[in-house]
mmCIF file of N, CA and C in Angstrom:
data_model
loop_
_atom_site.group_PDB
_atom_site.id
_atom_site.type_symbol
_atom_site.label_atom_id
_atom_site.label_comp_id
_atom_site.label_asym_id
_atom_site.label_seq_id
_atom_site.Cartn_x
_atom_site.Cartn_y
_atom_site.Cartn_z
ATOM 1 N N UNK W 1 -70.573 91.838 53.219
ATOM 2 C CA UNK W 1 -69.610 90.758 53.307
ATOM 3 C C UNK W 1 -68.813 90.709 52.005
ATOM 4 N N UNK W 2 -67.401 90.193 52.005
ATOM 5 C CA UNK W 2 -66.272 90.319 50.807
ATOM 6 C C UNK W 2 -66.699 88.973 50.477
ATOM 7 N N UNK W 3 -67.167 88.754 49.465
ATOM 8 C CA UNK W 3 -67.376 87.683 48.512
ATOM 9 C C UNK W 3 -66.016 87.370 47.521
ATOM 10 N N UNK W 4 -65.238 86.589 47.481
ATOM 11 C CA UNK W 4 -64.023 85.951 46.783
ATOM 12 C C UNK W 4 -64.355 84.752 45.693
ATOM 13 N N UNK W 5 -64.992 84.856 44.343
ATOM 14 C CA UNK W 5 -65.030 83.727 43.994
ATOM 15 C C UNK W 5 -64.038 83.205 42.803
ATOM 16 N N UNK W 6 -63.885 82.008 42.910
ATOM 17 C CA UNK W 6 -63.079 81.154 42.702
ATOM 18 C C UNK W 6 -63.064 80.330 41.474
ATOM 19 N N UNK W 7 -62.179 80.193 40.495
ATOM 20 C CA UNK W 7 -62.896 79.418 39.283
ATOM 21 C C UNK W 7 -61.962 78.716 38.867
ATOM 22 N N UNK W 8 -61.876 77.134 38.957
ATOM 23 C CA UNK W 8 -60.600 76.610 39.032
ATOM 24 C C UNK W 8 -60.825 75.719 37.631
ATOM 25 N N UNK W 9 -59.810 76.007 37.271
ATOM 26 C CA UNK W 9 -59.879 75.273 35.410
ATOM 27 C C UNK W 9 -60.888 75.905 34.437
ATOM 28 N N UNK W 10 -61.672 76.952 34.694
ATOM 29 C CA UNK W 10 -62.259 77.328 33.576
ATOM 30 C C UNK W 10 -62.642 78.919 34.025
ATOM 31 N N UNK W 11 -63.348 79.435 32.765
ATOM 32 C CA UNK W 11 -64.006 81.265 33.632
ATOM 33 C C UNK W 11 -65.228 80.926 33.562
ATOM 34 N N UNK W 12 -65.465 81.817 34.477
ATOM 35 C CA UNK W 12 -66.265 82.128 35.136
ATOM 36 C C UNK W 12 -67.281 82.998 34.434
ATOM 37 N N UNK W 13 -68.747 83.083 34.187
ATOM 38 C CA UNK W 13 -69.470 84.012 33.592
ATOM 39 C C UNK W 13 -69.634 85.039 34.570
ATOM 40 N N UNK W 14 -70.187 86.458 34.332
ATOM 41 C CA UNK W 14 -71.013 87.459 35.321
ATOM 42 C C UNK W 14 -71.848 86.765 36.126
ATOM 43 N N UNK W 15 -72.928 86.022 35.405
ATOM 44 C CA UNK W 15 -74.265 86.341 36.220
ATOM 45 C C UNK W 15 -73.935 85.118 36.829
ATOM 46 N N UNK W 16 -73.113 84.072 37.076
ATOM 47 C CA UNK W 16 -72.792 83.330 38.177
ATOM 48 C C UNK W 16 -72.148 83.525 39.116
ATOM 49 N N UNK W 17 -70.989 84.684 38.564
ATOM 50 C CA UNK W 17 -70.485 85.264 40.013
ATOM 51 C C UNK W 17 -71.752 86.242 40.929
ATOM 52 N N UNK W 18 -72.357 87.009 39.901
ATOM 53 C CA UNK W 18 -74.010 87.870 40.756
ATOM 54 C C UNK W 18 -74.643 86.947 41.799
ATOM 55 N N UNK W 19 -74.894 85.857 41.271
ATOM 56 C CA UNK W 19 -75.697 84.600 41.519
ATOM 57 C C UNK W 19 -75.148 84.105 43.399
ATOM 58 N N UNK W 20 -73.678 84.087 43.203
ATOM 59 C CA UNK W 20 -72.752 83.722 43.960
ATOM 60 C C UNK W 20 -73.054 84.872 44.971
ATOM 61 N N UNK W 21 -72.694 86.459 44.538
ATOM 62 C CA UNK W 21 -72.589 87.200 45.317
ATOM 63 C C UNK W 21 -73.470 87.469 46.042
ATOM 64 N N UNK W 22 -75.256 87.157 45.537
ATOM 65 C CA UNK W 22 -76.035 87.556 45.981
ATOM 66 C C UNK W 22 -76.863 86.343 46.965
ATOM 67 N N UNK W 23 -76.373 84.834 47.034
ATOM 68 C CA UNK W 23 -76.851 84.722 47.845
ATOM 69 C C UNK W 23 -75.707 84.428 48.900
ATOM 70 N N UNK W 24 -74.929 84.272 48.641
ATOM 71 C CA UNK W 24 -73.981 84.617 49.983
ATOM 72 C C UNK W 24 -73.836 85.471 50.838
ATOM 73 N N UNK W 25 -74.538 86.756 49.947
ATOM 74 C CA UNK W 25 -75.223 87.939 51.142
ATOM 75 C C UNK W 25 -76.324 87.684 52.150
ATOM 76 N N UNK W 26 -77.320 87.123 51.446
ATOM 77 C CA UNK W 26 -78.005 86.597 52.102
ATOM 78 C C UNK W 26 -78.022 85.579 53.390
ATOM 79 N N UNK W 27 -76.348 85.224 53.525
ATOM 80 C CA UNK W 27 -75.993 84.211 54.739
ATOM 81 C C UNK W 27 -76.414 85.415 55.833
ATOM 82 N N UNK W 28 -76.076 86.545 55.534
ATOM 83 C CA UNK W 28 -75.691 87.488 57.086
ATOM 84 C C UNK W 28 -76.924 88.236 57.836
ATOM 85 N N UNK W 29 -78.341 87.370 57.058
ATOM 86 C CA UNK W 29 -79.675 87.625 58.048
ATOM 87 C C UNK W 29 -79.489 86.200 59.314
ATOM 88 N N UNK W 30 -78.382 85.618 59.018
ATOM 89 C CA UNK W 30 -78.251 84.380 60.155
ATOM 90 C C UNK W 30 -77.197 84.796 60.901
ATOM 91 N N UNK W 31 -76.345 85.165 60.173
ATOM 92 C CA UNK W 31 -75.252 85.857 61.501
ATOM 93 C C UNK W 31 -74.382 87.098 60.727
ATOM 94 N N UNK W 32 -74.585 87.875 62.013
ATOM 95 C CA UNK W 32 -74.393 89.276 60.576
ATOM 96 C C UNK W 32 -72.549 89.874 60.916
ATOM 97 N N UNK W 33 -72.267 88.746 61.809
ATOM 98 C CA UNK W 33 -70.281 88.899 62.146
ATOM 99 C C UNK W 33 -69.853 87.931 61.056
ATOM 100 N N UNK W 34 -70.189 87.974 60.132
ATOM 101 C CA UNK W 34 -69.303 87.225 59.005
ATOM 102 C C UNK W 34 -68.443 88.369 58.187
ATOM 103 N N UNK W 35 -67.333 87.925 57.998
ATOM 104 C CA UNK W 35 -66.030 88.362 57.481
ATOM 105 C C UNK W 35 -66.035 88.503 55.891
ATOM 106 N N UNK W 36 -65.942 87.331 55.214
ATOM 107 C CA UNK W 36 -65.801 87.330 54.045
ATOM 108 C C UNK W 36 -66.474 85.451 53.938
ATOM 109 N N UNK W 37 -66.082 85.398 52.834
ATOM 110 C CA UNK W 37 -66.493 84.425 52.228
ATOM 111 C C UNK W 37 -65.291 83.586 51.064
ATOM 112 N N UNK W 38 -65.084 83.160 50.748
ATOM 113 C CA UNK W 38 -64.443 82.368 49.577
ATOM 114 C C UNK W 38 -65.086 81.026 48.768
ATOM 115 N N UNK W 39 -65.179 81.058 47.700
ATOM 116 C CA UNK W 39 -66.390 80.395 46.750
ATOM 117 C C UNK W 39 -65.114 79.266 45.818
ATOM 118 N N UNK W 40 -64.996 78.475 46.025
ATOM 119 C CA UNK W 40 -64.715 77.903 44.952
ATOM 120 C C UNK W 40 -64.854 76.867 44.134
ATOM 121 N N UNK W 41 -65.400 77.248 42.793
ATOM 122 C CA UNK W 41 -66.117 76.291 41.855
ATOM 123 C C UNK W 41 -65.175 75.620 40.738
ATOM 124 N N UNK W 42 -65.533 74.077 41.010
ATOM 125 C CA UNK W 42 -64.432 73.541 40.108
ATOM 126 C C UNK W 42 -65.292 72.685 39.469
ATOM 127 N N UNK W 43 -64.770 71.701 38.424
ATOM 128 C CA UNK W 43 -65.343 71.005 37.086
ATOM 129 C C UNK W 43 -64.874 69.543 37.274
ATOM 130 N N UNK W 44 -65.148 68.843 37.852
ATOM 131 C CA UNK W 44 -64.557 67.847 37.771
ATOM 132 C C UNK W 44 -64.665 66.776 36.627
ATOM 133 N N UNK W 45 -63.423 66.094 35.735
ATOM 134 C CA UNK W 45 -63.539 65.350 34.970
ATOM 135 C C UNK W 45 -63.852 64.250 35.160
ATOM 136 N N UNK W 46 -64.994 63.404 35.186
ATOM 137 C CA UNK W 46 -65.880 62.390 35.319
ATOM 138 C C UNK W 46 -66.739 62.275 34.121
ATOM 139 N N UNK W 47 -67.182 61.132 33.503
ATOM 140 C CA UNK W 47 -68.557 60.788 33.022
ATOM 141 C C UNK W 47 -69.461 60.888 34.084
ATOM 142 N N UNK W 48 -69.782 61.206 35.051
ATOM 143 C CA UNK W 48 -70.719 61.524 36.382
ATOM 144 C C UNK W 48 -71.332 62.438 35.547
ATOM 145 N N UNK W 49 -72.518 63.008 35.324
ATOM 146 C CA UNK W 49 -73.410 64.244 35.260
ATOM 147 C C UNK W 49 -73.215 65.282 36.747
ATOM 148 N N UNK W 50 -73.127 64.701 37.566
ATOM 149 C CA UNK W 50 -73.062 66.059 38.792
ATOM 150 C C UNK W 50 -71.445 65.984 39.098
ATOM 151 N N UNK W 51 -71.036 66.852 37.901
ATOM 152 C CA UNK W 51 -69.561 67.057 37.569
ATOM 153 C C UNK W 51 -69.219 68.256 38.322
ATOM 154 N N UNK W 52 -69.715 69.244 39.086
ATOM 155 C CA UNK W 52 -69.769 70.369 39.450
ATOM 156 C C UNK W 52 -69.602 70.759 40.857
ATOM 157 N N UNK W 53 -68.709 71.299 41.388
ATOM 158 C CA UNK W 53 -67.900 71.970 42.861
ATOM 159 C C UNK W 53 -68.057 72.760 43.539
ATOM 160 N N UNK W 54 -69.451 72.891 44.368
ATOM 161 C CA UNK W 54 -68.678 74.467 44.773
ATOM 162 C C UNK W 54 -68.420 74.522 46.413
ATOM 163 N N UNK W 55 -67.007 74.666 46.694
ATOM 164 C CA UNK W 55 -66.917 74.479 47.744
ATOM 165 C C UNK W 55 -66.717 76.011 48.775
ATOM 166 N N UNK W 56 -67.293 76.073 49.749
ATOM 167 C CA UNK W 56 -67.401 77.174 50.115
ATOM 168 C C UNK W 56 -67.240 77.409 51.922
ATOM 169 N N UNK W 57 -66.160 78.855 51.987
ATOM 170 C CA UNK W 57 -65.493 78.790 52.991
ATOM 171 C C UNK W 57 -65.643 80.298 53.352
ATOM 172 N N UNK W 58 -66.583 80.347 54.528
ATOM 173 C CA UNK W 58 -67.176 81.139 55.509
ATOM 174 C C UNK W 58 -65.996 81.864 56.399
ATOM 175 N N UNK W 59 -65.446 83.210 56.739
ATOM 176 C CA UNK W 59 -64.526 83.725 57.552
ATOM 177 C C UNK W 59 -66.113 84.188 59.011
ATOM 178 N N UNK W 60 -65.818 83.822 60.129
ATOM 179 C CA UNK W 60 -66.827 84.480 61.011
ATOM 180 C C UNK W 60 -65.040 84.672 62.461
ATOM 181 N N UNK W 61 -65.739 85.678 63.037
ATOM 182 C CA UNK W 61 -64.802 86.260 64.426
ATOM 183 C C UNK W 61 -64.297 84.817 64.764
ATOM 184 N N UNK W 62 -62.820 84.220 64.699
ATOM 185 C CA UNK W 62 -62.534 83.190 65.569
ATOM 186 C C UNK W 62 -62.432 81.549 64.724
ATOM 187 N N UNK W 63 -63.196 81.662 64.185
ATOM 188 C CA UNK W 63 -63.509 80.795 63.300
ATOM 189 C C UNK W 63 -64.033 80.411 62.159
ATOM 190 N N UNK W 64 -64.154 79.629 60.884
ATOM 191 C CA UNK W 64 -64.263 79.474 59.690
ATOM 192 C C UNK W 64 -65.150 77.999 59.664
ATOM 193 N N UNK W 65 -65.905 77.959 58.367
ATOM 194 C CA UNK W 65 -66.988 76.901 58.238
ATOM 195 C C UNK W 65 -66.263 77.016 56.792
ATOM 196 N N UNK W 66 -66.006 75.055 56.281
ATOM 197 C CA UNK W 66 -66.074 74.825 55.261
ATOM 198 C C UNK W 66 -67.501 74.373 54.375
ATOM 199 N N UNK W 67 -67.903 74.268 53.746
ATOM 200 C CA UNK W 67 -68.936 73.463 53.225
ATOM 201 C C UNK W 67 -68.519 73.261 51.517
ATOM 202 N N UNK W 68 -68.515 71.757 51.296
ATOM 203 C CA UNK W 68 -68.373 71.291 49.784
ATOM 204 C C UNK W 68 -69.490 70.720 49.535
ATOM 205 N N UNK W 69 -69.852 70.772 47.962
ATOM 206 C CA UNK W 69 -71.114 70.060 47.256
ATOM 207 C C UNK W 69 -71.317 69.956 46.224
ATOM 208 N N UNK W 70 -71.613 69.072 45.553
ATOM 209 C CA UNK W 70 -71.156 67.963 44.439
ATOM 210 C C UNK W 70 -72.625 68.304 43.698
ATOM 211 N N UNK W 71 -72.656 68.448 42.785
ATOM 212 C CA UNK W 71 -74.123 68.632 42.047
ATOM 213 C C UNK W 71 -73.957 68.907 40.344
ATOM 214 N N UNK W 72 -75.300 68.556 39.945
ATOM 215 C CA UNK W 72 -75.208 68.985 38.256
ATOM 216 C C UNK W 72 -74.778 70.082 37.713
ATOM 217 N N UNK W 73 -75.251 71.452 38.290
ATOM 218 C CA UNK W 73 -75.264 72.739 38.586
ATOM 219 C C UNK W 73 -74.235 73.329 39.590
ATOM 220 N N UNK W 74 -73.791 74.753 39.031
ATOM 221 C CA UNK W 74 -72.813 75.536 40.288
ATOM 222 C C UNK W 74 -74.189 76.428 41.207
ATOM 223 N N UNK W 75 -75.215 76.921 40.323
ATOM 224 C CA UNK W 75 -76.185 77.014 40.834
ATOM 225 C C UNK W 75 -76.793 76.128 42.036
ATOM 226 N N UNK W 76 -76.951 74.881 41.576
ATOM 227 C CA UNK W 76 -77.822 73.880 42.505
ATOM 228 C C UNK W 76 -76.415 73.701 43.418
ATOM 229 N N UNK W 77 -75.457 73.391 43.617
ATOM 230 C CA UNK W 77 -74.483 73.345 44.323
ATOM 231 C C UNK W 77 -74.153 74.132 45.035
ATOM 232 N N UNK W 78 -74.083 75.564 45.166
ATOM 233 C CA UNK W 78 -74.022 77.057 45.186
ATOM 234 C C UNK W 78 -75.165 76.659 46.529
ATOM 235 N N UNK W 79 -75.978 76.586 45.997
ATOM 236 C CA UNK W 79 -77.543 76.941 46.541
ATOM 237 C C UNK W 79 -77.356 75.876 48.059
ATOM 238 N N UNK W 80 -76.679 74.355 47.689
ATOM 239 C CA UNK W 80 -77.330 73.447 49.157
ATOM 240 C C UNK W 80 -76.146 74.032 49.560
ATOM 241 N N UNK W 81 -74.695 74.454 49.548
ATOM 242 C CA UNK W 81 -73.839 74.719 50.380
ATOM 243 C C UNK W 81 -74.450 76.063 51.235
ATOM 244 N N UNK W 82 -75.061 77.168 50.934
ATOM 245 C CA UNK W 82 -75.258 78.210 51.174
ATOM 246 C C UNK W 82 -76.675 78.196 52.381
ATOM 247 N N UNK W 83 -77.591 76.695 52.307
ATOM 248 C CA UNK W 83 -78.162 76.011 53.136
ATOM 249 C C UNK W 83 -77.650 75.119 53.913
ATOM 250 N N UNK W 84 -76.733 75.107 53.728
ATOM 251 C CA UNK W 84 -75.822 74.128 55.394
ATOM 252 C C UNK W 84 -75.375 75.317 55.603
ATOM 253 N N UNK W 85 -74.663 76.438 55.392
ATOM 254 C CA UNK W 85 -74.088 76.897 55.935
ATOM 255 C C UNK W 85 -75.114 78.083 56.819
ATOM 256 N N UNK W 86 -76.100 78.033 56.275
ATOM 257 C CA UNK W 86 -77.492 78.868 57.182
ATOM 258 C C UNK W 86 -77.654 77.818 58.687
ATOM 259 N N UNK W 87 -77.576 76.663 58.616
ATOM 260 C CA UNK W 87 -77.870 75.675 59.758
ATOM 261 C C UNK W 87 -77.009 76.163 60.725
ATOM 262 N N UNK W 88 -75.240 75.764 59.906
ATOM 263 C CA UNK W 88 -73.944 75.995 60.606
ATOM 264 C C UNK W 88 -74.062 77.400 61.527
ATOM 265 N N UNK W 89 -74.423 78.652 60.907
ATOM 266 C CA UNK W 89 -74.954 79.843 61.352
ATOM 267 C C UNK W 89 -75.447 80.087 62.751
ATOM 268 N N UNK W 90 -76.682 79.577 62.115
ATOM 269 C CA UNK W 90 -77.559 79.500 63.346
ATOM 270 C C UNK W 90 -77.376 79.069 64.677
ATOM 271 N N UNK W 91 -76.527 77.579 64.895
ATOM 272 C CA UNK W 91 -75.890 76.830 65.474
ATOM 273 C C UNK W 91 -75.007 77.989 66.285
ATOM 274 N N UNK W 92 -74.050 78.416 65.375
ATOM 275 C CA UNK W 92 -72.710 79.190 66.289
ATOM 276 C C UNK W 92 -73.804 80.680 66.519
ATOM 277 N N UNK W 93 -74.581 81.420 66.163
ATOM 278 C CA UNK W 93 -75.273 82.216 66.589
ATOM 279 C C UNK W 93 -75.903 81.785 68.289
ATOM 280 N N UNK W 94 -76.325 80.626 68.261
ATOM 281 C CA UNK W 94 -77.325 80.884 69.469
ATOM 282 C C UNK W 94 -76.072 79.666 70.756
ATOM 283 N N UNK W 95 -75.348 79.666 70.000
ATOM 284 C CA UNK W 95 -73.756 78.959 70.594
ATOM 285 C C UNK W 95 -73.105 80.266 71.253
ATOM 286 N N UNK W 96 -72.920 81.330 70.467
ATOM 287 C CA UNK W 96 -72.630 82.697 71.333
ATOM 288 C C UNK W 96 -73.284 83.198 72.007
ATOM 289 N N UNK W 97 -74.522 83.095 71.830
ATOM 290 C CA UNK W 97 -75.832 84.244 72.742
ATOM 291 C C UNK W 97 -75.347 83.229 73.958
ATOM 292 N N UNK W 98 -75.476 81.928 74.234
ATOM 293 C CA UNK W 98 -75.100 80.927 75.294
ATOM 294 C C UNK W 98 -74.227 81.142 76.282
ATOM 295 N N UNK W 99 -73.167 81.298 75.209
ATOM 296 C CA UNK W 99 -71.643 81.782 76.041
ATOM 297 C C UNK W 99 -71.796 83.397 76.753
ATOM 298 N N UNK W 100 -72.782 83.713 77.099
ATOM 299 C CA UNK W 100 -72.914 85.212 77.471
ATOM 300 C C UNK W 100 -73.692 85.282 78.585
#
């Protein structure tokens, strides 16, 4: 899968884009017709501590899944979007086996 990530107002290190790349691979043991991906992590200016964005946008045959999430971490943020979007998966996986 084409992993695209995204770094809006600041750069980006390596091992967070790795981080990024590698579990977003991991989406396609749930549905393995995924396209690409697009990652994008932003900073938001707040006194909030879970100042952190990563909103993330799934390409599958036909259709696209957004998922955003607000957290301390691009890691911990990274991580629950990449777990909804395993649910979302699953869902349109056994949503197609249906339609057949």
């Amino acid at each position: 899968m084409k992993v695209n990530v995204h770094a809006v107002n600041f750069t980006v290190d390596k091992k967070l884009v790795d981080f990024v790349q590698e579990r977003m691979n991991r989406l396609e043991k749930y549905y393995d017709k995924v396209v690409s991906s697009d990652v994008f992590l932003k900073v938001e200016k707040t006194s909030d501590k879970e100042n952190k964005i990563a909103e993330v946008k799934i390409h599958v045959p036909g259709d696209e899944f957004i998922v955003k999430k607000q957290c301390k971490t691009f890691e911990e943020a990274v991580e629950q979007s990449a777990e909804s979007l395993e649910r979302l998966l699953v869902k349109r996986k056994e949503k197609v086996k249906s339609n057949i």
